């Protein structure tokens, strides 16, 4: 008998505070679904520990990059972390992450899903996303 393969979803956020975006991600992480295996990558060291306390520690990977840092080592650490997960889907909320993760699509096959939160959250790099989620009909 062949087991069904779980879809691996990686959510990537620059930082984790206590806002709407984080609540969306938290609701997608908890509880774990039998069809999905979710993980969270926090790029920057900005983290509200109260906001992440409900998320199982074993599904969070921290890059611990200083906000605004140009240190390429931290970006390489992010890319290596993504490769180690071998995700089927990467869920992001920021267009500036697309330029870093899109080249990996040629190495490992995954889909990029972006959630749009604001009226000014549009960028031509959206063409590299496989799906776009809007938080309201107005945004769409």
CSV table of C-alpha atoms in Angstrom, one decimal:
chain,number,residue,atom,x,y,z
A,1,UNK,CA,0.0,0.0,0.0
A,2,UNK,CA,1.3,3.4,-1.0
A,3,UNK,CA,1.0,6.3,1.5
A,4,UNK,CA,-0.2,9.6,0.2
A,5,UNK,CA,2.6,12.1,0.2
A,6,UNK,CA,2.0,15.2,2.3
A,7,UNK,CA,2.2,18.5,0.5
A,8,UNK,CA,5.0,20.5,2.1
A,9,UNK,CA,4.2,24.2,2.6
A,10,UNK,CA,6.8,26.7,3.7
A,11,UNK,CA,5.6,30.1,4.9
A,12,UNK,CA,8.3,32.8,4.8
A,13,UNK,CA,8.1,36.1,6.7
A,14,UNK,CA,10.7,38.7,7.2
A,15,UNK,CA,9.6,39.2,10.8
A,16,UNK,CA,6.8,38.0,13.1
A,17,UNK,CA,4.8,40.5,15.1
A,18,UNK,CA,1.2,40.4,16.2
A,19,UNK,CA,-0.7,41.6,13.2
A,20,UNK,CA,-3.2,40.3,10.6
A,21,UNK,CA,-0.5,38.8,8.4
A,22,UNK,CA,1.0,36.8,11.3
A,23,UNK,CA,-2.5,35.7,12.4
A,24,UNK,CA,-3.2,34.4,8.8
A,25,UNK,CA,0.1,32.4,8.9
A,26,UNK,CA,-0.5,31.1,12.4
A,27,UNK,CA,-4.0,29.9,11.4
A,28,UNK,CA,-2.4,28.0,8.5
A,29,UNK,CA,0.3,26.5,10.7
A,30,UNK,CA,-1.9,25.3,13.6
A,31,UNK,CA,-3.2,22.7,13.7
A,32,UNK,CA,-1.1,20.5,11.3
A,33,UNK,CA,-3.3,18.9,8.6
A,34,UNK,CA,-3.0,15.3,7.6
A,35,UNK,CA,-2.6,16.4,4.0
A,36,UNK,CA,-0.1,19.2,4.6
A,37,UNK,CA,3.2,19.6,6.4
A,38,UNK,CA,3.7,23.2,7.2
A,39,UNK,CA,6.9,25.1,8.3
A,40,UNK,CA,7.7,28.7,9.0
A,41,UNK,CA,10.9,30.5,8.1
A,42,UNK,CA,11.5,33.8,9.9
A,43,UNK,CA,14.2,35.7,8.1
A,44,UNK,CA,14.8,38.7,10.4
A,45,UNK,CA,15.6,38.5,14.1
A,46,UNK,CA,12.5,40.7,14.7
A,47,UNK,CA,10.1,38.4,16.5
A,48,UNK,CA,7.4,38.9,19.1
A,49,UNK,CA,7.9,35.8,21.3
A,50,UNK,CA,4.4,36.1,22.6
A,51,UNK,CA,3.0,35.9,19.0
A,52,UNK,CA,5.0,32.8,18.2
A,53,UNK,CA,4.6,30.9,21.5
A,54,UNK,CA,1.6,29.0,20.2
A,55,UNK,CA,3.5,27.7,17.1
A,56,UNK,CA,5.4,24.5,17.7
A,57,UNK,CA,9.1,25.2,17.9
A,58,UNK,CA,10.0,22.3,15.6
A,59,UNK,CA,8.3,23.9,12.7
A,60,UNK,CA,10.0,27.3,12.9
A,61,UNK,CA,13.4,28.0,11.3
A,62,UNK,CA,15.1,31.3,12.2
A,63,UNK,CA,17.7,32.9,9.9
A,64,UNK,CA,18.3,35.7,12.5
A,65,UNK,CA,19.2,38.4,9.9
A,66,UNK,CA,19.4,41.9,11.2
A,67,UNK,CA,16.7,44.1,9.6
A,68,UNK,CA,18.1,45.9,6.5
A,69,UNK,CA,21.3,43.8,6.5
A,70,UNK,CA,23.0,43.4,3.1
A,71,UNK,CA,24.9,40.3,4.4
A,72,UNK,CA,24.7,37.7,1.6
A,73,UNK,CA,25.5,34.9,4.0
A,74,UNK,CA,22.0,35.4,5.6
A,75,UNK,CA,20.3,35.1,2.2
A,76,UNK,CA,22.4,32.0,1.4
A,77,UNK,CA,21.3,30.6,4.8
A,78,UNK,CA,17.7,31.3,3.8
A,79,UNK,CA,18.1,29.6,0.4
A,80,UNK,CA,19.8,26.5,2.0
A,81,UNK,CA,17.0,26.3,4.5
A,82,UNK,CA,14.4,26.3,1.7
A,83,UNK,CA,16.3,23.7,-0.2
A,84,UNK,CA,16.5,21.5,2.9
A,85,UNK,CA,12.7,21.6,3.3
A,86,UNK,CA,12.2,20.7,-0.4
A,87,UNK,CA,8.8,22.5,-0.4
A,88,UNK,CA,5.9,21.9,-2.8
A,89,UNK,CA,4.5,25.4,-2.0
A,90,UNK,CA,6.2,28.6,-0.7
A,91,UNK,CA,3.7,31.1,0.7
A,92,UNK,CA,5.0,34.7,1.0
A,93,UNK,CA,3.5,38.1,1.8
A,94,UNK,CA,6.2,40.3,0.4
A,95,UNK,CA,7.2,40.9,-3.3
A,96,UNK,CA,10.8,41.5,-2.4
A,97,UNK,CA,11.2,37.8,-1.4
A,98,UNK,CA,10.3,36.8,-5.0
A,99,UNK,CA,13.7,37.8,-6.3
A,100,UNK,CA,15.5,35.6,-3.8
A,101,UNK,CA,13.3,32.5,-4.1
A,102,UNK,CA,12.3,32.5,-7.8
A,103,UNK,CA,15.8,31.2,-9.0
A,104,UNK,CA,15.3,28.2,-6.7
A,105,UNK,CA,12.3,27.1,-8.8
A,106,UNK,CA,14.8,25.9,-11.4
A,107,UNK,CA,16.6,23.7,-8.8
A,108,UNK,CA,13.6,22.4,-6.8
A,109,UNK,CA,10.1,22.4,-8.2
A,110,UNK,CA,7.7,24.4,-6.1
A,111,UNK,CA,4.9,26.9,-6.5
A,112,UNK,CA,5.0,30.4,-5.1
A,113,UNK,CA,1.8,31.7,-3.5
A,114,UNK,CA,1.6,35.4,-2.5
A,115,UNK,CA,-1.0,37.0,-0.3
A,116,UNK,CA,-1.8,40.6,-1.1
A,117,UNK,CA,-2.7,42.7,2.0
A,118,UNK,CA,-2.8,46.3,0.8
A,119,UNK,CA,-3.9,48.4,-2.2
A,120,UNK,CA,-0.2,49.3,-2.9
A,121,UNK,CA,1.1,45.7,-2.6
A,122,UNK,CA,1.5,45.3,-6.3
A,123,UNK,CA,4.7,44.7,-8.1
A,124,UNK,CA,5.5,43.4,-11.6
A,125,UNK,CA,7.3,40.4,-10.0
A,126,UNK,CA,3.8,39.0,-9.4
A,127,UNK,CA,4.3,37.3,-12.8
A,128,UNK,CA,6.6,34.8,-11.1
A,129,UNK,CA,3.9,33.7,-8.6
A,130,UNK,CA,1.8,30.7,-9.3
A,131,UNK,CA,-1.2,32.0,-7.3
A,132,UNK,CA,-2.2,35.3,-5.7
A,133,UNK,CA,-4.5,35.5,-2.7
A,134,UNK,CA,-6.2,38.7,-1.8
A,135,UNK,CA,-7.4,39.5,1.7
A,136,UNK,CA,-10.6,41.1,0.4
A,137,UNK,CA,-12.6,41.6,-2.8
A,138,UNK,CA,-11.7,45.3,-2.7
A,139,UNK,CA,-8.0,44.3,-3.0
A,140,UNK,CA,-8.7,42.0,-5.8
